[in-house]
Amino acid sequence: MASAAERPRRTIQTAACLIIGDEVLGGKTNSAYLAKWCFQIGLRLKKIEVVEDDESDIIDSVRRLSNDYDFVVTRQVPSKSRHHESLVHDDITYQSIAKAFSLPLKLHSEAYEKMKLLSKPHPSQPNFNWDEDSPDLRAKLRMVYLPTDQSRPLTDQFLFTSQELWVPVSIVNGNVYILPGIPRLFTALLEGIKPYILSRLVDPEGKGSFRVIIQTPYAESKVAAYLADLAARVEPRGVKVGSYPHWDRKFNTVTLVGNGTDTQPRDQEFLESLVAEVENNVEGRRVYKQEDVDGGPLRESKA
C-alpha cells in the first residue's frame, strides 16, 4: 500500500467519486460533471459511491476508495439549514476524513487570510468583526480547520487554484481531493486542478477518450450476440462496447469508447476502423453528436 507521500508522485490511471449526502435525490450534478471531466481528459472513472451524511460511513468509504483508486474526489456536504450558495459551517466532511486517516484538523492560516480578504459582508451580519470572538466568527473558522499531515509539506496537501477564491482544494492521504459541494465552486476548482492532474495521467497530453455513436433500427436482443463477440475482440485494445435501448422509439444506439489500457494506449485509428463493420452488422449509421440522438440514452447495458 502506497504512503500518503508516495501517492502524489504516482501515475493516475483510475478515479473514484464519493458522494456524501443527498446529491442524487436532490438533483445536484457534481458527480455528472466529474464523469464528463474524467472522460474528456482520458481518466477512467471506475467507481461512484454514495454514502449518507454519517461519520462512520464516510470513514469506511474514503479509506477503501483511497486504497483502491489513484484519484478520489469527494465534496463537502451542503448544510440543509443554510442557503445553497453558502459554504458550510456545520459540515462533517473534513472531520470525518481527518479521522479516517488519523489526522488533526488544523487552522490553515493562508486560507483564513484569503477568507478575510475575499469574503463579502452578509446583510445578516452588518457588524461582523474578524478580530472579535463570536459564534459567527467561530462558525467561519470551522471552514478553514482542515485535515493536515504535519509531517508533509502543506503545498502537497492544499491547492489554491484561483486568485478569486479563498477556499483551497484539500488533498488528504495523497489522493483524496475534497471540493466544495456548491456546484459552481465544485466545477471551478475541478477545472483548476486539471493542470496538476494531466501530467500524471497515462496520456499526459490529456486528449481524452474517444466515443463513436451508431444508431440502429434493430432491437437490442437482435444485435446482442454480435456486440458480445465484438466486445471480446476489442477489449484488449482498450475499447468498450455499449448498447442503449430507447423505449418508445424506433431505434437504439451502440457506442464504442476508446480509453486504452494500462499496457495499450488509446488508439483512435483502431476505433475508427471498427465503424464500418459495426454499421454493417447492425444496419446502422454513425451519429456524430449525442444531441443528434433523439432523447438521448435512457440506460446502458454492456454487451
mmCIF file of C-alpha atoms in Angstrom:
data_model
loop_
_atom_site.group_PDB
_atom_site.id
_atom_site.type_symbol
_atom_site.label_atom_id
_atom_site.label_comp_id
_atom_site.label_asym_id
_atom_site.label_seq_id
_atom_site.Cartn_x
_atom_site.Cartn_y
_atom_site.Cartn_z
ATOM 1 C CA MET A 1 0.000 0.000 0.000
ATOM 2 C CA ALA A 2 1.434 3.357 -1.042
ATOM 3 C CA SER A 3 2.024 6.012 1.582
ATOM 4 C CA ALA A 4 0.468 9.475 1.539
ATOM 5 C CA ALA A 5 3.825 10.883 0.468
ATOM 6 C CA GLU A 6 4.186 8.419 -2.424
ATOM 7 C CA ARG A 7 0.703 8.787 -3.922
ATOM 8 C CA PRO A 8 1.102 12.337 -5.333
ATOM 9 C CA ARG A 9 4.092 11.125 -7.405
ATOM 10 C CA ARG A 10 2.391 8.098 -8.956
ATOM 11 C CA THR A 11 0.732 7.829 -12.353
ATOM 12 C CA ILE A 12 -3.040 8.288 -12.204
ATOM 13 C CA GLN A 13 -4.912 5.533 -14.025
ATOM 14 C CA THR A 14 -8.191 5.151 -12.130
ATOM 15 C CA ALA A 15 -10.619 7.535 -10.450
ATOM 16 C CA ALA A 16 -13.490 7.270 -7.988
ATOM 17 C CA CYS A 17 -16.133 9.668 -6.700
ATOM 18 C CA LEU A 18 -17.551 9.615 -3.176
ATOM 19 C CA ILE A 19 -20.965 11.272 -2.974
ATOM 20 C CA ILE A 20 -21.841 12.227 0.587
ATOM 21 C CA GLY A 21 -25.430 13.016 1.430
ATOM 22 C CA ASP A 22 -28.354 13.597 -0.878
ATOM 23 C CA GLU A 23 -26.771 14.736 -4.146
ATOM 24 C CA VAL A 24 -28.624 12.126 -6.214
ATOM 25 C CA LEU A 25 -32.035 12.679 -4.611
ATOM 26 C CA GLY A 26 -31.549 16.426 -4.587
ATOM 27 C CA GLY A 27 -30.764 16.557 -8.286
ATOM 28 C CA LYS A 28 -27.346 18.160 -7.945
ATOM 29 C CA THR A 29 -24.863 17.406 -10.694
ATOM 30 C CA ASN A 30 -21.356 17.355 -9.241
ATOM 31 C CA SER A 31 -20.802 13.661 -9.956
ATOM 32 C CA ALA A 32 -22.167 14.026 -13.506
ATOM 33 C CA TYR A 33 -19.776 16.909 -14.129
ATOM 34 C CA LEU A 34 -16.885 14.853 -12.738
ATOM 35 C CA ALA A 35 -17.754 11.933 -15.030
ATOM 36 C CA LYS A 36 -17.690 14.234 -18.068
ATOM 37 C CA TRP A 37 -14.439 15.843 -16.872
ATOM 38 C CA CYS A 38 -12.749 12.449 -16.482
ATOM 39 C CA PHE A 39 -13.909 11.324 -19.923
ATOM 40 C CA GLN A 40 -12.566 14.486 -21.551
ATOM 41 C CA ILE A 41 -9.073 14.004 -20.151
ATOM 42 C CA GLY A 42 -8.982 10.236 -20.655
ATOM 43 C CA LEU A 43 -9.176 9.256 -16.986
ATOM 44 C CA ARG A 44 -11.183 6.139 -16.175
ATOM 45 C CA LEU A 45 -13.850 6.887 -13.586
ATOM 46 C CA LYS A 46 -14.407 3.376 -12.294
ATOM 47 C CA LYS A 47 -16.480 3.949 -9.170
ATOM 48 C CA ILE A 48 -19.182 6.300 -7.912
ATOM 49 C CA GLU A 49 -20.163 5.518 -4.347
ATOM 50 C CA VAL A 50 -22.972 7.100 -2.321
ATOM 51 C CA VAL A 51 -23.000 7.278 1.480
ATOM 52 C CA GLU A 52 -25.222 9.022 3.969
ATOM 53 C CA ASP A 53 -24.079 12.092 5.846
ATOM 54 C CA ASP A 54 -22.755 9.795 8.574
ATOM 55 C CA GLU A 55 -19.270 9.868 10.035
ATOM 56 C CA SER A 56 -18.678 6.099 10.226
ATOM 57 C CA ASP A 57 -19.928 5.572 6.661
ATOM 58 C CA ILE A 58 -17.697 8.347 5.334
ATOM 59 C CA ILE A 59 -14.663 6.966 7.170
ATOM 60 C CA ASP A 60 -15.186 3.442 5.846
ATOM 61 C CA SER A 61 -15.767 4.537 2.263
ATOM 62 C CA VAL A 62 -12.987 7.088 1.937
ATOM 63 C CA ARG A 63 -10.381 4.698 3.354
ATOM 64 C CA ARG A 64 -11.361 1.978 0.897
ATOM 65 C CA LEU A 65 -11.551 4.253 -2.134
ATOM 66 C CA SER A 66 -8.215 5.888 -1.320
ATOM 67 C CA ASN A 67 -6.629 2.446 -1.162
ATOM 68 C CA ASP A 68 -8.264 1.077 -4.325
ATOM 69 C CA TYR A 69 -8.108 4.056 -6.724
ATOM 70 C CA ASP A 70 -5.456 6.547 -7.780
ATOM 71 C CA PHE A 71 -7.613 9.687 -7.723
ATOM 72 C CA VAL A 72 -10.626 10.174 -5.449
ATOM 73 C CA VAL A 73 -12.921 13.191 -5.476
ATOM 74 C CA THR A 74 -15.448 13.971 -2.773
ATOM 75 C CA ARG A 75 -17.304 17.069 -1.719
ATOM 76 C CA GLN A 76 -18.321 18.938 1.386
ATOM 77 C CA VAL A 77 -21.902 18.198 2.346
ATOM 78 C CA PRO A 78 -24.162 21.216 1.830
ATOM 79 C CA SER A 79 -25.928 22.060 5.072
ATOM 80 C CA LYS A 80 -29.707 21.702 4.925
ATOM 81 C CA SER A 81 -30.041 24.675 7.238
ATOM 82 C CA ARG A 82 -28.147 27.189 5.097
ATOM 83 C CA HIS A 83 -28.603 28.882 1.767
ATOM 84 C CA HIS A 84 -27.340 26.713 -1.096
ATOM 85 C CA GLU A 85 -24.774 29.318 -2.129
ATOM 86 C CA SER A 86 -23.112 29.391 1.305
ATOM 87 C CA LEU A 87 -20.083 27.394 2.277
ATOM 88 C CA VAL A 88 -20.819 25.077 5.127
ATOM 89 C CA HIS A 89 -20.047 25.732 8.781
ATOM 90 C CA ASP A 90 -21.574 22.550 10.190
ATOM 91 C CA ASP A 91 -20.276 20.119 7.582
ATOM 92 C CA ILE A 92 -18.793 16.859 8.891
ATOM 93 C CA THR A 93 -16.792 16.007 5.768
ATOM 94 C CA TYR A 94 -13.481 17.441 6.938
ATOM 95 C CA GLN A 95 -13.686 15.974 10.427
ATOM 96 C CA SER A 96 -14.740 12.540 9.130
ATOM 97 C CA ILE A 97 -11.968 12.339 6.541
ATOM 98 C CA ALA A 98 -9.454 13.584 9.092
ATOM 99 C CA LYS A 99 -10.470 10.752 11.415
ATOM 100 C CA ALA A 100 -10.277 8.242 8.564
ATOM 101 C CA PHE A 101 -6.556 8.908 8.227
ATOM 102 C CA SER A 102 -5.783 9.781 11.868
ATOM 103 C CA LEU A 103 -5.086 13.423 11.104
ATOM 104 C CA PRO A 104 -5.792 16.524 13.186
ATOM 105 C CA LEU A 105 -7.852 19.450 11.974
ATOM 106 C CA LYS A 106 -5.560 22.475 11.866
ATOM 107 C CA LEU A 107 -6.254 26.113 11.088
ATOM 108 C CA HIS A 108 -4.984 26.833 7.583
ATOM 109 C CA SER A 109 -3.636 30.339 8.051
ATOM 110 C CA GLU A 110 -3.394 31.196 4.350
ATOM 111 C CA ALA A 111 -6.986 30.107 3.709
ATOM 112 C CA TYR A 112 -8.136 32.154 6.688
ATOM 113 C CA GLU A 113 -6.357 35.277 5.472
ATOM 114 C CA LYS A 114 -7.808 34.797 1.998
ATOM 115 C CA MET A 115 -11.263 34.311 3.511
ATOM 116 C CA LYS A 116 -11.000 37.633 5.347
ATOM 117 C CA LEU A 117 -9.775 39.379 2.216
ATOM 118 C CA LEU A 118 -12.245 37.939 -0.286
ATOM 119 C CA SER A 119 -15.412 37.349 1.729
ATOM 120 C CA LYS A 120 -18.152 39.922 1.260
ATOM 121 C CA PRO A 121 -20.191 41.088 4.275
ATOM 122 C CA HIS A 122 -23.535 39.346 4.554
ATOM 123 C CA PRO A 123 -26.621 41.540 5.101
ATOM 124 C CA SER A 124 -27.486 39.482 8.181
ATOM 125 C CA GLN A 125 -24.083 40.299 9.754
ATOM 126 C CA PRO A 126 -23.717 44.074 9.330
ATOM 127 C CA ASN A 127 -21.476 44.417 12.386
ATOM 128 C CA PHE A 128 -19.344 41.322 11.886
ATOM 129 C CA ASN A 129 -15.823 41.751 13.287
ATOM 130 C CA TRP A 130 -12.969 39.446 12.239
ATOM 131 C CA ASP A 131 -10.962 40.449 15.306
ATOM 132 C CA GLU A 132 -13.621 39.810 17.930
ATOM 133 C CA ASP A 133 -14.547 36.353 19.192
ATOM 134 C CA SER A 134 -18.173 35.499 18.427
ATOM 135 C CA PRO A 135 -20.326 32.497 17.430
ATOM 136 C CA ASP A 136 -20.328 33.799 13.851
ATOM 137 C CA LEU A 137 -16.539 34.012 13.760
ATOM 138 C CA ARG A 138 -16.162 30.523 15.213
ATOM 139 C CA ALA A 139 -18.550 29.198 12.555
ATOM 140 C CA LYS A 140 -16.406 30.755 9.823
ATOM 141 C CA LEU A 141 -13.233 29.377 11.390
ATOM 142 C CA ARG A 142 -14.607 25.848 11.160
ATOM 143 C CA MET A 143 -14.428 26.161 7.375
ATOM 144 C CA VAL A 144 -10.656 26.650 7.459
ATOM 145 C CA TYR A 145 -9.802 23.949 10.004
ATOM 146 C CA LEU A 146 -8.618 21.321 7.567
ATOM 147 C CA PRO A 147 -7.167 17.778 7.784
ATOM 148 C CA THR A 148 -3.420 18.312 7.993
ATOM 149 C CA ASP A 149 -0.499 15.879 7.974
ATOM 150 C CA GLN A 150 2.146 17.806 9.865
ATOM 151 C CA SER A 151 4.906 15.522 8.561
ATOM 152 C CA ARG A 152 4.333 16.580 4.939
ATOM 153 C CA PRO A 153 4.650 19.903 3.066
ATOM 154 C CA LEU A 154 1.464 21.944 3.021
ATOM 155 C CA THR A 155 1.897 22.514 -0.714
ATOM 156 C CA ASP A 156 1.281 18.783 -1.221
ATOM 157 C CA GLN A 157 -1.945 18.972 0.771
ATOM 158 C CA PHE A 158 -3.648 22.194 -0.357
ATOM 159 C CA LEU A 159 -4.129 23.792 -3.761
ATOM 160 C CA PHE A 160 -5.304 27.355 -4.326
ATOM 161 C CA THR A 161 -6.383 27.271 -7.948
ATOM 162 C CA SER A 162 -7.889 30.747 -8.325
ATOM 163 C CA GLN A 163 -6.954 34.241 -7.199
ATOM 164 C CA GLU A 164 -10.653 34.940 -6.695
ATOM 165 C CA LEU A 165 -11.420 32.046 -4.331
ATOM 166 C CA TRP A 166 -10.261 31.664 -0.749
ATOM 167 C CA VAL A 167 -11.248 28.014 -0.433
ATOM 168 C CA PRO A 168 -8.445 25.555 -1.207
ATOM 169 C CA VAL A 169 -8.723 22.040 -2.582
ATOM 170 C CA SER A 170 -7.770 19.854 0.364
ATOM 171 C CA ILE A 171 -5.795 16.731 -0.619
ATOM 172 C CA VAL A 172 -5.829 14.032 2.056
ATOM 173 C CA ASN A 173 -3.754 10.842 2.099
ATOM 174 C CA GLY A 174 -2.127 11.925 -1.143
ATOM 175 C CA ASN A 175 -5.090 11.172 -3.403
ATOM 176 C CA VAL A 176 -8.405 12.240 -1.818
ATOM 177 C CA TYR A 177 -9.460 15.643 -3.186
ATOM 178 C CA ILE A 178 -12.134 17.439 -1.130
ATOM 179 C CA LEU A 179 -14.042 20.059 -3.114
ATOM 180 C CA PRO A 180 -16.853 22.388 -2.032
ATOM 181 C CA GLY A 181 -20.329 20.964 -2.542
ATOM 182 C CA ILE A 182 -21.666 24.150 -4.177
ATOM 183 C CA PRO A 183 -21.819 23.213 -7.893
ATOM 184 C CA ARG A 184 -20.341 26.475 -9.208
ATOM 185 C CA LEU A 185 -17.351 26.156 -6.860
ATOM 186 C CA PHE A 186 -17.030 22.408 -7.399
ATOM 187 C CA THR A 187 -16.730 22.848 -11.159
ATOM 188 C CA ALA A 188 -14.409 25.855 -10.884
ATOM 189 C CA LEU A 189 -11.980 24.091 -8.566
ATOM 190 C CA LEU A 190 -12.134 20.824 -10.515
ATOM 191 C CA GLU A 191 -11.078 22.729 -13.625
ATOM 192 C CA GLY A 192 -8.431 24.439 -11.527
ATOM 193 C CA ILE A 193 -6.739 21.187 -10.518
ATOM 194 C CA LYS A 194 -6.641 19.872 -14.091
ATOM 195 C CA PRO A 195 -3.072 21.146 -14.752
ATOM 196 C CA TYR A 196 -1.873 19.283 -11.666
ATOM 197 C CA ILE A 197 -3.532 16.062 -12.855
ATOM 198 C CA LEU A 198 -2.738 15.998 -16.571
ATOM 199 C CA SER A 199 0.992 15.488 -16.145
ATOM 200 C CA ARG A 200 0.349 12.353 -14.079
ATOM 201 C CA LEU A 201 -2.013 10.612 -16.493
ATOM 202 C CA VAL A 202 -1.070 7.628 -18.657
ATOM 203 C CA ASP A 203 -1.727 10.036 -21.529
ATOM 204 C CA PRO A 204 -0.069 13.205 -20.184
ATOM 205 C CA GLU A 205 -1.447 15.313 -23.041
ATOM 206 C CA GLY A 206 -4.929 14.735 -21.658
ATOM 207 C CA LYS A 207 -6.538 14.264 -25.071
ATOM 208 C CA GLY A 208 -9.414 12.401 -23.509
ATOM 209 C CA SER A 209 -11.361 9.359 -24.567
ATOM 210 C CA PHE A 210 -12.899 8.715 -27.968
ATOM 211 C CA ARG A 211 -16.569 7.831 -28.429
ATOM 212 C CA VAL A 212 -18.384 6.657 -31.518
ATOM 213 C CA ILE A 213 -22.199 6.526 -31.513
ATOM 214 C CA ILE A 214 -24.036 4.373 -34.041
ATOM 215 C CA GLN A 215 -27.814 4.453 -34.380
ATOM 216 C CA THR A 216 -29.516 1.176 -35.311
ATOM 217 C CA PRO A 217 -33.121 0.200 -36.084
ATOM 218 C CA TYR A 218 -32.515 -3.244 -34.568
ATOM 219 C CA ALA A 219 -33.737 -4.357 -31.167
ATOM 220 C CA GLU A 220 -31.031 -4.820 -28.553
ATOM 221 C CA SER A 221 -31.645 -8.560 -28.442
ATOM 222 C CA LYS A 222 -31.096 -8.875 -32.206
ATOM 223 C CA VAL A 223 -27.571 -7.433 -32.033
ATOM 224 C CA ALA A 224 -26.597 -8.763 -28.592
ATOM 225 C CA ALA A 225 -24.667 -11.782 -29.890
ATOM 226 C CA TYR A 226 -22.674 -9.711 -32.366
ATOM 227 C CA LEU A 227 -21.904 -6.993 -29.806
ATOM 228 C CA ALA A 228 -20.783 -9.578 -27.252
ATOM 229 C CA ASP A 229 -18.361 -11.026 -29.800
ATOM 230 C CA LEU A 230 -17.157 -7.549 -30.762
ATOM 231 C CA ALA A 231 -16.644 -6.577 -27.123
ATOM 232 C CA ALA A 232 -14.469 -9.636 -26.507
ATOM 233 C CA ARG A 233 -12.348 -8.867 -29.575
ATOM 234 C CA VAL A 234 -11.737 -5.192 -28.864
ATOM 235 C CA GLU A 235 -11.413 -5.170 -25.072
ATOM 236 C CA PRO A 236 -7.667 -5.996 -25.208
ATOM 237 C CA ARG A 237 -7.250 -2.803 -27.248
ATOM 238 C CA GLY A 238 -8.947 -0.702 -24.582
ATOM 239 C CA VAL A 239 -12.286 -0.306 -26.388
ATOM 240 C CA LYS A 240 -15.588 -0.712 -24.547
ATOM 241 C CA VAL A 241 -18.794 -1.640 -26.360
ATOM 242 C CA GLY A 242 -22.145 -0.491 -25.021
ATOM 243 C CA SER A 243 -25.748 -0.641 -26.205
ATOM 244 C CA TYR A 244 -28.523 1.766 -25.290
ATOM 245 C CA PRO A 245 -32.168 0.829 -25.829
ATOM 246 C CA HIS A 246 -34.593 3.695 -26.443
ATOM 247 C CA TRP A 247 -38.073 2.723 -25.368
ATOM 248 C CA ASP A 248 -40.995 4.081 -27.401
ATOM 249 C CA ARG A 249 -38.672 4.987 -30.264
ATOM 250 C CA LYS A 250 -37.786 3.246 -33.492
ATOM 251 C CA PHE A 251 -34.052 2.971 -32.901
ATOM 252 C CA ASN A 252 -31.365 2.069 -30.393
ATOM 253 C CA THR A 253 -27.734 3.150 -30.168
ATOM 254 C CA VAL A 254 -24.435 1.326 -29.966
ATOM 255 C CA THR A 255 -21.338 3.026 -28.562
ATOM 256 C CA LEU A 256 -17.639 2.343 -28.925
ATOM 257 C CA VAL A 257 -15.474 4.077 -26.335
ATOM 258 C CA GLY A 258 -11.681 4.046 -26.530
ATOM 259 C CA ASN A 259 -9.945 4.565 -23.188
ATOM 260 C CA GLY A 260 -6.844 2.465 -23.625
ATOM 261 C CA THR A 261 -5.477 0.076 -21.018
ATOM 262 C CA ASP A 262 -2.516 0.003 -18.665
ATOM 263 C CA THR A 263 -0.361 -1.507 -21.436
ATOM 264 C CA GLN A 264 -2.258 -0.437 -24.579
ATOM 265 C CA PRO A 265 -2.616 3.317 -25.196
ATOM 266 C CA ARG A 266 -5.718 4.858 -26.727
ATOM 267 C CA ASP A 267 -5.823 4.294 -30.477
ATOM 268 C CA GLN A 268 -8.315 6.468 -32.337
ATOM 269 C CA GLU A 269 -7.342 4.986 -35.689
ATOM 270 C CA PHE A 270 -8.242 1.496 -34.449
ATOM 271 C CA LEU A 271 -11.549 2.757 -33.089
ATOM 272 C CA GLU A 272 -12.396 4.416 -36.392
ATOM 273 C CA SER A 273 -11.552 1.212 -38.258
ATOM 274 C CA LEU A 274 -14.411 -0.537 -36.445
ATOM 275 C CA VAL A 275 -17.132 1.868 -37.566
ATOM 276 C CA ALA A 276 -17.877 0.382 -40.994
ATOM 277 C CA GLU A 277 -18.020 -3.137 -39.559
ATOM 278 C CA VAL A 278 -20.458 -2.140 -36.815
ATOM 279 C CA GLU A 279 -22.638 -0.105 -39.166
ATOM 280 C CA ASN A 280 -22.858 -3.097 -41.494
ATOM 281 C CA ASN A 281 -23.687 -5.620 -38.760
ATOM 282 C CA VAL A 282 -26.369 -3.516 -37.097
ATOM 283 C CA GLU A 283 -27.573 -1.841 -40.319
ATOM 284 C CA GLY A 284 -26.950 1.479 -38.623
ATOM 285 C CA ARG A 285 -25.455 4.888 -39.219
ATOM 286 C CA ARG A 286 -22.952 6.915 -37.293
ATOM 287 C CA VAL A 287 -24.222 9.849 -35.220
ATOM 288 C CA TYR A 288 -21.586 12.497 -34.620
ATOM 289 C CA LYS A 289 -23.195 14.329 -31.703
ATOM 290 C CA GLN A 290 -25.046 12.943 -28.720
ATOM 291 C CA GLU A 291 -27.533 15.784 -29.198
ATOM 292 C CA ASP A 292 -28.477 14.241 -32.544
ATOM 293 C CA VAL A 293 -29.741 11.129 -30.792
ATOM 294 C CA ASP A 294 -33.410 11.896 -30.201
ATOM 295 C CA GLY A 295 -33.951 11.949 -26.472
ATOM 296 C CA GLY A 296 -30.533 10.536 -25.582
ATOM 297 C CA PRO A 297 -29.752 7.174 -23.973
ATOM 298 C CA LEU A 298 -32.120 6.065 -21.238
ATOM 299 C CA ARG A 299 -29.972 3.351 -19.782
ATOM 300 C CA GLU A 300 -26.895 1.374 -20.728
ATOM 301 C CA SER A 301 -26.397 -2.346 -20.878
ATOM 302 C CA LYS A 302 -22.925 -3.666 -21.526
ATOM 303 C CA ALA A 303 -22.577 -6.204 -24.288
#
